[in-house]
Amino acid sequence: MDVTLHIPVRRYVFKYCKTLFGDPWRLTTRHKEGIVLHAMLKRMPHRYEKYHRDDEILSLQIPAKIVCQKGVYLTQEDIDAFNDYIKQVILDEIFQFHTAIQSRVGLKAIDKVSVNQYMADKRVRLIRLQPAEATKFFWQKQIITDILSKYDITEDDLSSDSVVKHLQRYSSARYLAS
């Protein structure tokens, strides 16, 4: 018998997981996010721990096989670590896009750079740029929010300024988002 676990998570984590895995999310070990949650599962302790209230409740459907093997309990520390892990996954995706533009991967053989811009109504618009303009174009706030909107993450959930600060810490950045 499958068990549904209701986990309080941050809003951007909920939107990321809902976009990729649906609601409720059926736990499997086919994806790295599922492997992380699978590793965190434990048997129910003798003492019940209350969870901190977060923005959203993620419904996680755990198959009977995993329930018997691992259990169905996550500590608050595990939930906080999962929130931080998903934030890092999102920032790594943006960082990878930024690094590809900075190192000009694939830009030498073509005349124009194509960038997918995700619109609010789920449409995708294609923008073409000159390779010399591509590095400056990335730092526009609109590009970072477009990447986040792929998962329906808004500025209120995860601000583009915090993303820019993260990128500037971990890259050789010379431009600011405007």
PDB file of C-alpha atoms in Angstrom:
ATOM      1  CA  MET A   1       0.000   0.000   0.000  1.00  0.00           C
ATOM      2  CA  ASP A   2       1.382   3.361  -1.043  1.00  0.00           C
ATOM      3  CA  VAL A   3       1.749   6.098   1.591  1.00  0.00           C
ATOM      4  CA  THR A   4       1.420   9.823   0.921  1.00  0.00           C
ATOM      5  CA  LEU A   5       3.766  12.056   2.908  1.00  0.00           C
ATOM      6  CA  HIS A   6       2.990  15.785   3.129  1.00  0.00           C
ATOM      7  CA  ILE A   7       6.219  17.788   3.361  1.00  0.00           C
ATOM      8  CA  PRO A   8       6.322  21.541   4.074  1.00  0.00           C
ATOM      9  CA  VAL A   9       8.748  23.077   1.552  1.00  0.00           C
ATOM     10  CA  ARG A  10       9.605  26.496   0.191  1.00  0.00           C
ATOM     11  CA  ARG A  11       7.431  27.778  -2.628  1.00  0.00           C
ATOM     12  CA  TYR A  12      10.104  27.532  -5.346  1.00  0.00           C
ATOM     13  CA  VAL A  13      10.868  23.916  -4.328  1.00  0.00           C
ATOM     14  CA  PHE A  14       7.173  23.069  -4.610  1.00  0.00           C
ATOM     15  CA  LYS A  15       6.907  24.667  -8.051  1.00  0.00           C
ATOM     16  CA  TYR A  16      10.090  22.963  -9.291  1.00  0.00           C
ATOM     17  CA  CYS A  17       8.941  19.523  -8.123  1.00  0.00           C
ATOM     18  CA  LYS A  18       5.383  20.032  -9.362  1.00  0.00           C
ATOM     19  CA  THR A  19       6.622  21.051 -12.824  1.00  0.00           C
ATOM     20  CA  LEU A  20       9.020  18.106 -13.160  1.00  0.00           C
ATOM     21  CA  PHE A  21       7.204  15.325 -11.298  1.00  0.00           C
ATOM     22  CA  GLY A  22       3.544  16.349 -10.984  1.00  0.00           C
ATOM     23  CA  ASP A  23       1.344  16.568  -7.922  1.00  0.00           C
ATOM     24  CA  PRO A  24       1.391  14.212  -6.065  1.00  0.00           C
ATOM     25  CA  TRP A  25       4.961  13.224  -6.822  1.00  0.00           C
ATOM     26  CA  ARG A  26       5.407   9.449  -6.945  1.00  0.00           C
ATOM     27  CA  LEU A  27       8.852   8.785  -5.507  1.00  0.00           C
ATOM     28  CA  THR A  28      11.242   6.819  -7.743  1.00  0.00           C
ATOM     29  CA  THR A  29      15.015   6.603  -7.894  1.00  0.00           C
ATOM     30  CA  ARG A  30      15.182   7.448 -11.609  1.00  0.00           C
ATOM     31  CA  HIS A  31      15.965  11.112 -10.969  1.00  0.00           C
ATOM     32  CA  LYS A  32      18.621  12.683  -8.761  1.00  0.00           C
ATOM     33  CA  GLU A  33      15.959  14.469  -6.699  1.00  0.00           C
ATOM     34  CA  GLY A  34      14.241  11.147  -6.002  1.00  0.00           C
ATOM     35  CA  ILE A  35      17.545   9.522  -5.048  1.00  0.00           C
ATOM     36  CA  VAL A  36      18.207  12.298  -2.518  1.00  0.00           C
ATOM     37  CA  LEU A  37      14.768  11.928  -0.903  1.00  0.00           C
ATOM     38  CA  HIS A  38      15.055   8.137  -0.939  1.00  0.00           C
ATOM     39  CA  ALA A  39      18.358   8.369   0.939  1.00  0.00           C
ATOM     40  CA  MET A  40      16.802  10.658   3.571  1.00  0.00           C
ATOM     41  CA  LEU A  41      13.812   8.444   4.396  1.00  0.00           C
ATOM     42  CA  LYS A  42      13.833   6.790   7.833  1.00  0.00           C
ATOM     43  CA  ARG A  43      11.588   4.692  10.005  1.00  0.00           C
ATOM     44  CA  MET A  44       9.183   6.561  12.272  1.00  0.00           C
ATOM     45  CA  PRO A  45      10.878   7.511  15.572  1.00  0.00           C
ATOM     46  CA  HIS A  46       9.333   6.928  18.976  1.00  0.00           C
ATOM     47  CA  ARG A  47       8.965  10.683  19.444  1.00  0.00           C
ATOM     48  CA  TYR A  48       7.058  12.794  16.941  1.00  0.00           C
ATOM     49  CA  GLU A  49       8.754  15.975  15.738  1.00  0.00           C
ATOM     50  CA  LYS A  50       6.680  18.902  14.496  1.00  0.00           C
ATOM     51  CA  TYR A  51       7.660  20.383  11.151  1.00  0.00           C
ATOM     52  CA  HIS A  52       8.247  24.097  10.693  1.00  0.00           C
ATOM     53  CA  ARG A  53       5.537  25.777   8.684  1.00  0.00           C
ATOM     54  CA  ASP A  54       6.714  26.642   5.192  1.00  0.00           C
ATOM     55  CA  ASP A  55       4.987  28.182   2.205  1.00  0.00           C
ATOM     56  CA  GLU A  56       3.702  25.066   0.419  1.00  0.00           C
ATOM     57  CA  ILE A  57       2.939  21.414   1.133  1.00  0.00           C
ATOM     58  CA  LEU A  58       4.539  18.908  -1.253  1.00  0.00           C
ATOM     59  CA  SER A  59       2.615  15.632  -1.540  1.00  0.00           C
ATOM     60  CA  LEU A  60       5.070  12.759  -1.901  1.00  0.00           C
ATOM     61  CA  GLN A  61       3.574   9.396  -2.752  1.00  0.00           C
ATOM     62  CA  ILE A  62       5.886   6.647  -1.512  1.00  0.00           C
ATOM     63  CA  PRO A  63       5.476   3.168  -3.054  1.00  0.00           C
ATOM     64  CA  ALA A  64       4.882   0.208  -0.730  1.00  0.00           C
ATOM     65  CA  LYS A  65       8.267  -1.345  -1.549  1.00  0.00           C
ATOM     66  CA  ILE A  66      10.131   1.774  -0.360  1.00  0.00           C
ATOM     67  CA  VAL A  67       7.841   2.038   2.695  1.00  0.00           C
ATOM     68  CA  CYS A  68       8.839  -1.474   3.763  1.00  0.00           C
ATOM     69  CA  GLN A  69      12.551  -0.979   3.030  1.00  0.00           C
ATOM     70  CA  LYS A  70      13.220   2.546   4.284  1.00  0.00           C
ATOM     71  CA  GLY A  71      10.215   3.959   6.142  1.00  0.00           C
ATOM     72  CA  VAL A  72       8.181   7.140   5.663  1.00  0.00           C
ATOM     73  CA  TYR A  73       9.700   9.738   7.963  1.00  0.00           C
ATOM     74  CA  LEU A  74      11.781  12.831   7.223  1.00  0.00           C
ATOM     75  CA  THR A  75      13.271  15.001   9.974  1.00  0.00           C
ATOM     76  CA  GLN A  76      13.123  18.788   9.790  1.00  0.00           C
ATOM     77  CA  GLU A  77      16.873  18.784   9.083  1.00  0.00           C
ATOM     78  CA  ASP A  78      16.266  16.490   6.092  1.00  0.00           C
ATOM     79  CA  ILE A  79      13.533  18.777   4.765  1.00  0.00           C
ATOM     80  CA  ASP A  80      15.778  21.828   5.142  1.00  0.00           C
ATOM     81  CA  ALA A  81      18.600  19.974   3.367  1.00  0.00           C
ATOM     82  CA  PHE A  82      16.200  19.021   0.536  1.00  0.00           C
ATOM     83  CA  ASN A  83      15.108  22.665   0.197  1.00  0.00           C
ATOM     84  CA  ASP A  84      18.759  23.737  -0.046  1.00  0.00           C
ATOM     85  CA  TYR A  85      19.515  20.929  -2.515  1.00  0.00           C
ATOM     86  CA  ILE A  86      16.712  21.954  -4.906  1.00  0.00           C
ATOM     87  CA  LYS A  87      17.799  25.599  -4.693  1.00  0.00           C
ATOM     88  CA  GLN A  88      21.331  24.504  -5.622  1.00  0.00           C
ATOM     89  CA  VAL A  89      19.996  22.446  -8.558  1.00  0.00           C
ATOM     90  CA  ILE A  90      18.131  25.480  -9.897  1.00  0.00           C
ATOM     91  CA  LEU A  91      21.137  27.774  -9.440  1.00  0.00           C
ATOM     92  CA  ASP A  92      23.425  25.201 -11.091  1.00  0.00           C
ATOM     93  CA  GLU A  93      21.165  25.133 -14.142  1.00  0.00           C
ATOM     94  CA  ILE A  94      21.397  28.920 -14.424  1.00  0.00           C
ATOM     95  CA  PHE A  95      25.148  28.785 -13.756  1.00  0.00           C
ATOM     96  CA  GLN A  96      25.594  26.180 -16.505  1.00  0.00           C
ATOM     97  CA  PHE A  97      23.725  28.414 -18.973  1.00  0.00           C
ATOM     98  CA  HIS A  98      25.896  31.360 -17.919  1.00  0.00           C
ATOM     99  CA  THR A  99      29.127  29.353 -18.210  1.00  0.00           C
ATOM    100  CA  ALA A 100      28.219  28.150 -21.704  1.00  0.00           C
ATOM    101  CA  ILE A 101      27.742  31.751 -22.828  1.00  0.00           C
ATOM    102  CA  GLN A 102      30.888  33.010 -21.068  1.00  0.00           C
ATOM    103  CA  SER A 103      33.106  30.271 -22.500  1.00  0.00           C
ATOM    104  CA  ARG A 104      31.438  30.651 -25.905  1.00  0.00           C
ATOM    105  CA  VAL A 105      30.686  26.946 -26.141  1.00  0.00           C
ATOM    106  CA  GLY A 106      29.159  26.405 -29.550  1.00  0.00           C
ATOM    107  CA  LEU A 107      29.269  30.112 -30.429  1.00  0.00           C
ATOM    108  CA  LYS A 108      32.325  30.104 -32.698  1.00  0.00           C
ATOM    109  CA  ALA A 109      30.783  28.088 -35.511  1.00  0.00           C
ATOM    110  CA  ILE A 110      27.540  30.044 -35.776  1.00  0.00           C
ATOM    111  CA  ASP A 111      26.668  33.615 -36.600  1.00  0.00           C
ATOM    112  CA  LYS A 112      23.901  34.146 -34.055  1.00  0.00           C
ATOM    113  CA  VAL A 113      23.044  32.879 -30.590  1.00  0.00           C
ATOM    114  CA  SER A 114      19.539  31.513 -30.039  1.00  0.00           C
ATOM    115  CA  VAL A 115      17.970  31.942 -26.614  1.00  0.00           C
ATOM    116  CA  ASN A 116      14.627  30.477 -25.554  1.00  0.00           C
ATOM    117  CA  GLN A 117      12.498  32.985 -23.678  1.00  0.00           C
ATOM    118  CA  TYR A 118       9.688  31.412 -21.619  1.00  0.00           C
ATOM    119  CA  MET A 119       6.510  33.478 -21.710  1.00  0.00           C
ATOM    120  CA  ALA A 120       3.852  33.631 -18.980  1.00  0.00           C
ATOM    121  CA  ASP A 121       1.295  31.707 -21.075  1.00  0.00           C
ATOM    122  CA  LYS A 122       3.642  28.694 -21.512  1.00  0.00           C
ATOM    123  CA  ARG A 123       4.786  29.763 -24.982  1.00  0.00           C
ATOM    124  CA  VAL A 124       8.453  29.862 -25.899  1.00  0.00           C
ATOM    125  CA  ARG A 125       9.852  32.757 -27.935  1.00  0.00           C
ATOM    126  CA  LEU A 126      13.161  32.431 -29.752  1.00  0.00           C
ATOM    127  CA  ILE A 127      15.565  35.392 -29.577  1.00  0.00           C
ATOM    128  CA  ARG A 128      18.639  35.593 -31.811  1.00  0.00           C
ATOM    129  CA  LEU A 129      21.751  37.571 -30.779  1.00  0.00           C
ATOM    130  CA  GLN A 130      25.186  38.301 -32.110  1.00  0.00           C
ATOM    131  CA  PRO A 131      27.813  36.224 -30.234  1.00  0.00           C
ATOM    132  CA  ALA A 132      29.563  39.377 -28.964  1.00  0.00           C
ATOM    133  CA  GLU A 133      26.311  40.578 -27.353  1.00  0.00           C
ATOM    134  CA  ALA A 134      25.475  37.234 -25.752  1.00  0.00           C
ATOM    135  CA  THR A 135      27.628  37.658 -22.639  1.00  0.00           C
ATOM    136  CA  LYS A 136      26.079  41.039 -21.804  1.00  0.00           C
ATOM    137  CA  PHE A 137      22.601  39.780 -22.635  1.00  0.00           C
ATOM    138  CA  PHE A 138      22.729  37.069 -19.960  1.00  0.00           C
ATOM    139  CA  TRP A 139      22.976  39.580 -17.135  1.00  0.00           C
ATOM    140  CA  GLN A 140      19.655  41.185 -17.952  1.00  0.00           C
ATOM    141  CA  LYS A 141      17.203  40.393 -15.189  1.00  0.00           C
ATOM    142  CA  GLN A 142      14.722  39.222 -17.810  1.00  0.00           C
ATOM    143  CA  ILE A 143      16.922  36.278 -18.870  1.00  0.00           C
ATOM    144  CA  ILE A 144      17.313  34.956 -15.329  1.00  0.00           C
ATOM    145  CA  THR A 145      13.581  35.297 -14.636  1.00  0.00           C
ATOM    146  CA  ASP A 146      12.845  33.567 -17.949  1.00  0.00           C
ATOM    147  CA  ILE A 147      14.929  30.570 -16.900  1.00  0.00           C
ATOM    148  CA  LEU A 148      13.126  30.499 -13.546  1.00  0.00           C
ATOM    149  CA  SER A 149       9.722  30.828 -15.202  1.00  0.00           C
ATOM    150  CA  LYS A 150      10.325  27.494 -16.903  1.00  0.00           C
ATOM    151  CA  TYR A 151       9.383  26.076 -13.476  1.00  0.00           C
ATOM    152  CA  ASP A 152       6.752  28.794 -12.784  1.00  0.00           C
ATOM    153  CA  ILE A 153       9.075  30.351 -10.183  1.00  0.00           C
ATOM    154  CA  THR A 154       8.338  34.056  -9.754  1.00  0.00           C
ATOM    155  CA  GLU A 155      10.392  36.929  -8.396  1.00  0.00           C
ATOM    156  CA  ASP A 156       8.576  36.583  -5.051  1.00  0.00           C
ATOM    157  CA  ASP A 157       9.650  32.940  -4.724  1.00  0.00           C
ATOM    158  CA  LEU A 158      13.327  33.310  -5.639  1.00  0.00           C
ATOM    159  CA  SER A 159      14.623  36.772  -6.470  1.00  0.00           C
ATOM    160  CA  SER A 160      16.847  37.288  -9.486  1.00  0.00           C
ATOM    161  CA  ASP A 161      19.094  39.490  -7.329  1.00  0.00           C
ATOM    162  CA  SER A 162      19.945  36.532  -5.091  1.00  0.00           C
ATOM    163  CA  VAL A 163      20.665  34.453  -8.211  1.00  0.00           C
ATOM    164  CA  VAL A 164      22.969  37.180  -9.538  1.00  0.00           C
ATOM    165  CA  LYS A 165      24.776  37.378  -6.181  1.00  0.00           C
ATOM    166  CA  HIS A 166      25.250  33.612  -6.222  1.00  0.00           C
ATOM    167  CA  LEU A 167      26.637  33.716  -9.764  1.00  0.00           C
ATOM    168  CA  GLN A 168      28.970  36.561  -8.915  1.00  0.00           C
ATOM    169  CA  ARG A 169      30.342  34.613  -5.955  1.00  0.00           C
ATOM    170  CA  TYR A 170      31.053  31.510  -8.008  1.00  0.00           C
ATOM    171  CA  SER A 171      32.025  32.958 -11.412  1.00  0.00           C
ATOM    172  CA  SER A 172      34.198  35.644 -12.881  1.00  0.00           C
ATOM    173  CA  ALA A 173      31.321  38.053 -13.378  1.00  0.00           C
ATOM    174  CA  ARG A 174      31.812  41.575 -14.667  1.00  0.00           C
ATOM    175  CA  TYR A 175      28.254  42.729 -15.337  1.00  0.00           C
ATOM    176  CA  LEU A 176      25.240  43.466 -13.174  1.00  0.00           C
ATOM    177  CA  ALA A 177      21.625  42.544 -13.827  1.00  0.00           C
ATOM    178  CA  SER A 178      19.584  45.531 -14.884  1.00  0.00           C
TER     179      SER A 178
END
